CSV table of C-alpha atoms in Angstrom, one decimal:
chain,number,residue,atom,x,y,z
A,206,MET,CA,23.6,36.5,14.2
A,207,GLU,CA,21.5,34.4,16.5
A,208,THR,CA,21.8,34.8,20.2
A,209,HIS,CA,21.0,32.0,22.6
A,210,GLY,CA,19.7,32.1,26.2
A,211,GLY,CA,22.2,33.3,28.7
A,212,GLY,CA,23.8,35.9,26.4
A,213,TRP,CA,25.4,33.5,24.0
A,214,THR,CA,26.2,34.7,20.5
A,215,LEU,CA,26.4,32.2,17.6
A,216,VAL,CA,29.8,32.8,15.9
A,217,TYR,CA,30.3,29.6,13.9
A,218,SER,CA,28.1,26.9,12.3
A,219,TYR,CA,29.7,24.1,10.3
A,220,THR,CA,29.2,20.7,8.7
A,221,PHE,CA,31.6,18.1,7.4
A,222,THR,CA,33.1,17.5,4.0
A,223,ASN,CA,32.7,13.7,4.2
A,224,TYR,CA,30.6,12.7,7.2
A,225,ASP,CA,29.7,9.3,5.6
A,226,ASN,CA,33.4,8.4,5.6
A,227,PHE,CA,34.2,10.2,8.8
A,228,ASN,CA,37.7,8.8,9.4
A,229,SER,CA,38.8,9.6,5.8
A,230,PRO,CA,41.5,12.2,5.4
A,231,SER,CA,39.1,13.9,3.0
A,232,ASN,CA,36.8,14.7,5.9
A,233,ALA,CA,37.1,18.1,7.6
A,234,VAL,CA,34.9,20.8,9.1
A,235,THR,CA,33.5,23.3,6.6
A,236,PRO,CA,33.5,26.2,6.2
A,237,ARG,CA,36.1,27.4,8.7
A,238,PRO,CA,36.7,30.6,10.6
A,239,THR,CA,39.7,32.8,10.0
A,240,TRP,CA,41.5,31.2,13.0
A,241,PRO,CA,45.2,30.5,12.6
A,242,GLY,CA,46.7,27.4,10.9
A,243,ASP,CA,49.0,27.1,8.0
A,244,ARG,CA,47.7,23.7,6.6
A,245,LEU,CA,44.0,24.7,6.4
A,246,ASN,CA,42.4,24.2,2.9
A,247,VAL,CA,38.6,24.2,3.4
A,248,PRO,CA,36.8,27.4,2.4
A,249,ILE,CA,37.0,30.4,4.9
A,250,SER,CA,33.9,32.1,6.0
A,251,THR,CA,33.6,35.6,7.4
A,252,THR,CA,29.8,35.6,6.9
A,253,PRO,CA,28.2,35.2,10.4
A,254,PRO,CA,25.7,32.4,10.6
A,255,LEU,CA,22.2,33.8,11.0
A,256,SER,CA,20.9,30.6,12.6
A,257,GLU,CA,22.2,27.2,13.5
A,258,SER,CA,21.1,25.8,10.1
A,259,SER,CA,23.0,28.5,8.1
A,260,LEU,CA,26.7,27.7,7.7
A,261,GLY,CA,29.3,30.4,8.3
A,262,ALA,CA,31.6,32.1,10.8
A,263,LEU,CA,32.0,35.5,12.2
A,264,ASP,CA,35.6,36.7,11.6
A,265,TRP,CA,37.6,34.9,14.3
A,266,ASN,CA,39.5,38.1,15.2
A,267,LEU,CA,36.2,39.5,16.4
A,268,TRP,CA,35.3,36.7,18.8
A,269,LYS,CA,37.4,38.1,21.6
A,270,ASN,CA,35.2,41.3,21.5
A,271,ILE,CA,32.2,39.2,22.5
A,272,GLY,CA,33.7,37.2,25.4
A,273,ASN,CA,36.0,34.3,26.3
A,274,GLU,CA,33.6,31.6,27.4
A,275,PHE,CA,32.5,29.2,24.7
A,276,MET,CA,29.8,26.7,24.1
A,277,VAL,CA,30.1,23.9,21.5
A,278,LYS,CA,26.8,22.3,20.3
A,279,SER,CA,26.7,19.4,17.9
A,280,ASN,CA,24.2,16.8,16.6
A,281,ILE,CA,26.9,14.1,16.6
A,282,ASN,CA,28.8,14.8,19.9
A,283,ASP,CA,28.1,16.0,23.4
A,284,TRP,CA,27.5,19.7,24.1
A,285,LEU,CA,30.0,21.6,26.2
A,286,VAL,CA,30.3,25.0,28.0
A,287,CYS,CA,33.9,25.9,28.7
A,288,GLN,CA,35.7,28.7,30.5
A,289,PRO,CA,39.3,29.7,29.9
A,290,ASP,CA,41.8,28.7,32.6
A,291,GLY,CA,45.0,29.7,30.8
A,292,GLY,CA,43.8,28.4,27.3
A,293,SER,CA,41.5,30.2,25.0
A,294,MET,CA,39.2,29.6,22.0
A,295,VAL,CA,39.1,33.3,21.1
A,296,THR,CA,42.9,33.8,21.0
A,297,ASP,CA,45.4,31.1,19.8
A,298,THR,CA,46.4,30.3,23.4
A,299,ARG,CA,47.2,26.8,24.4
A,300,GLY,CA,46.3,25.9,27.9
A,301,SER,CA,43.8,24.7,30.4
A,302,ILE,CA,40.0,25.1,30.1
A,303,THR,CA,37.3,24.2,32.5
A,304,CYS,CA,34.3,22.5,30.8
A,305,GLN,CA,30.9,21.1,31.7
A,306,ASN,CA,29.0,18.6,29.7
A,307,ILE,CA,25.6,20.2,29.3
A,308,LYS,CA,24.0,17.6,27.0
A,309,ASN,CA,24.8,14.0,26.1
A,310,VAL,CA,24.2,13.4,22.4
A,311,ALA,CA,26.4,10.4,21.6
A,312,THR,CA,25.6,7.3,23.6
A,313,ALA,CA,29.1,5.7,23.6
A,314,CYS,CA,30.1,7.6,26.8
A,315,SER,CA,28.8,10.3,29.0
A,316,GLY,CA,30.3,12.8,31.4
A,317,ALA,CA,33.8,13.1,29.9
A,318,VAL,CA,34.9,16.7,29.4
A,319,PRO,CA,38.0,18.2,27.8
A,320,TYR,CA,40.5,20.1,30.0
A,321,LEU,CA,42.9,21.5,27.5
A,322,ILE,CA,42.8,23.5,24.3
A,323,GLN,CA,45.6,23.2,21.7
A,324,TRP,CA,46.1,25.1,18.5
A,325,SER,CA,47.4,23.0,15.7
A,326,ARG,CA,48.3,23.8,12.1
A,327,LEU,CA,44.8,22.5,11.1
A,328,GLY,CA,42.6,24.1,13.8
A,329,PRO,CA,41.8,24.0,17.5
A,330,ILE,CA,41.8,20.8,19.5
A,331,LEU,CA,39.8,20.2,22.7
A,332,ARG,CA,41.5,17.4,24.7
A,333,ALA,CA,40.7,15.1,27.5
A,334,SER,CA,43.1,12.2,27.9
A,335,SER,CA,42.6,11.9,24.2
A,336,THR,CA,41.1,14.2,21.6
A,337,TYR,CA,37.4,15.2,22.3
A,338,TYR,CA,36.8,17.8,19.5
A,339,PHE,CA,39.3,18.5,16.7
A,340,PHE,CA,38.1,21.2,14.3
A,341,ASP,CA,40.2,19.9,11.4
A,342,GLY,CA,40.1,22.4,8.6
A,343,SER,CA,42.0,20.3,6.0
A,344,THR,CA,41.0,17.6,3.6
A,345,ASP,CA,44.6,16.5,3.4
A,346,GLY,CA,45.9,14.1,6.0
A,347,PHE,CA,43.9,14.1,9.2
A,348,THR,CA,40.2,13.9,10.2
A,349,PRO,CA,38.0,15.9,12.5
A,350,ILE,CA,37.4,14.2,15.8
A,351,ASN,CA,34.2,14.2,17.7
A,352,ASN,CA,34.8,11.8,20.6
A,353,PRO,CA,32.5,12.1,23.6
A,354,CYS,CA,34.6,9.5,25.5
A,355,GLY,CA,37.6,11.8,25.6
A,356,ILE,CA,39.7,8.6,25.5
A,357,VAL,CA,40.6,6.1,22.9
A,358,LYS,CA,38.2,3.3,23.7
A,359,ASP,CA,38.1,-0.1,21.9
A,360,GLY,CA,41.0,1.1,19.8
A,361,THR,CA,39.2,4.0,18.3
A,362,ASP,CA,38.3,7.6,18.8
A,363,SER,CA,35.2,7.4,16.6
A,364,HIS,CA,32.4,7.4,19.2
A,365,HIS,CA,30.3,10.2,17.6
A,366,LYS,CA,26.7,9.7,16.8
A,367,LYS,CA,26.3,8.0,13.4
A,368,GLY,CA,23.6,8.2,10.7
A,369,VAL,CA,22.7,11.9,11.4
A,370,SER,CA,21.1,13.9,8.6
A,371,ASN,CA,22.7,17.4,8.2
A,372,PRO,CA,25.5,16.6,10.7
A,373,GLY,CA,27.4,19.5,12.1
A,374,GLY,CA,27.7,21.9,15.0
A,375,GLN,CA,28.1,25.4,16.3
A,376,ILE,CA,30.3,27.5,18.5
A,377,TYR,CA,28.8,30.2,20.7
A,378,ILE,CA,30.7,32.9,22.6
A,379,ARG,CA,29.8,35.0,25.6
């Protein structure tokens, strides 16, 4: 597994099942960690990613042994560093998180950050006033959301960066 400056450990690296048709219900993050959810249908990975370009996930049950602070990096959405404040990415605990935007990637908005983590039947959701990141692990009914605005703007939550080759992201824990 790759470590990143500041003691970060790469625990998850993903892509999308249908990036070119992002808002299609057939789009989801893939592969997915072993995190909870009873409507998940994309392949599970318990093979840790060796670099950001290798897809995979460390067994989610082990994430809490590394730490509880998390960083989300993406080449289609803004990068975040988040600390638990009642909610958690390493346990299925809904609640507050305190996040900082550490890199603007998408140009639609800047500076918005999520303040809540929720655990759905399809994967974790990071929310601002609307969904910021939704790690949707199902190709049946919903879509992953990567919305740097954190709000529905212009009637949509599709403000991610478009036209990216090899789209995806990573989660780090420390």
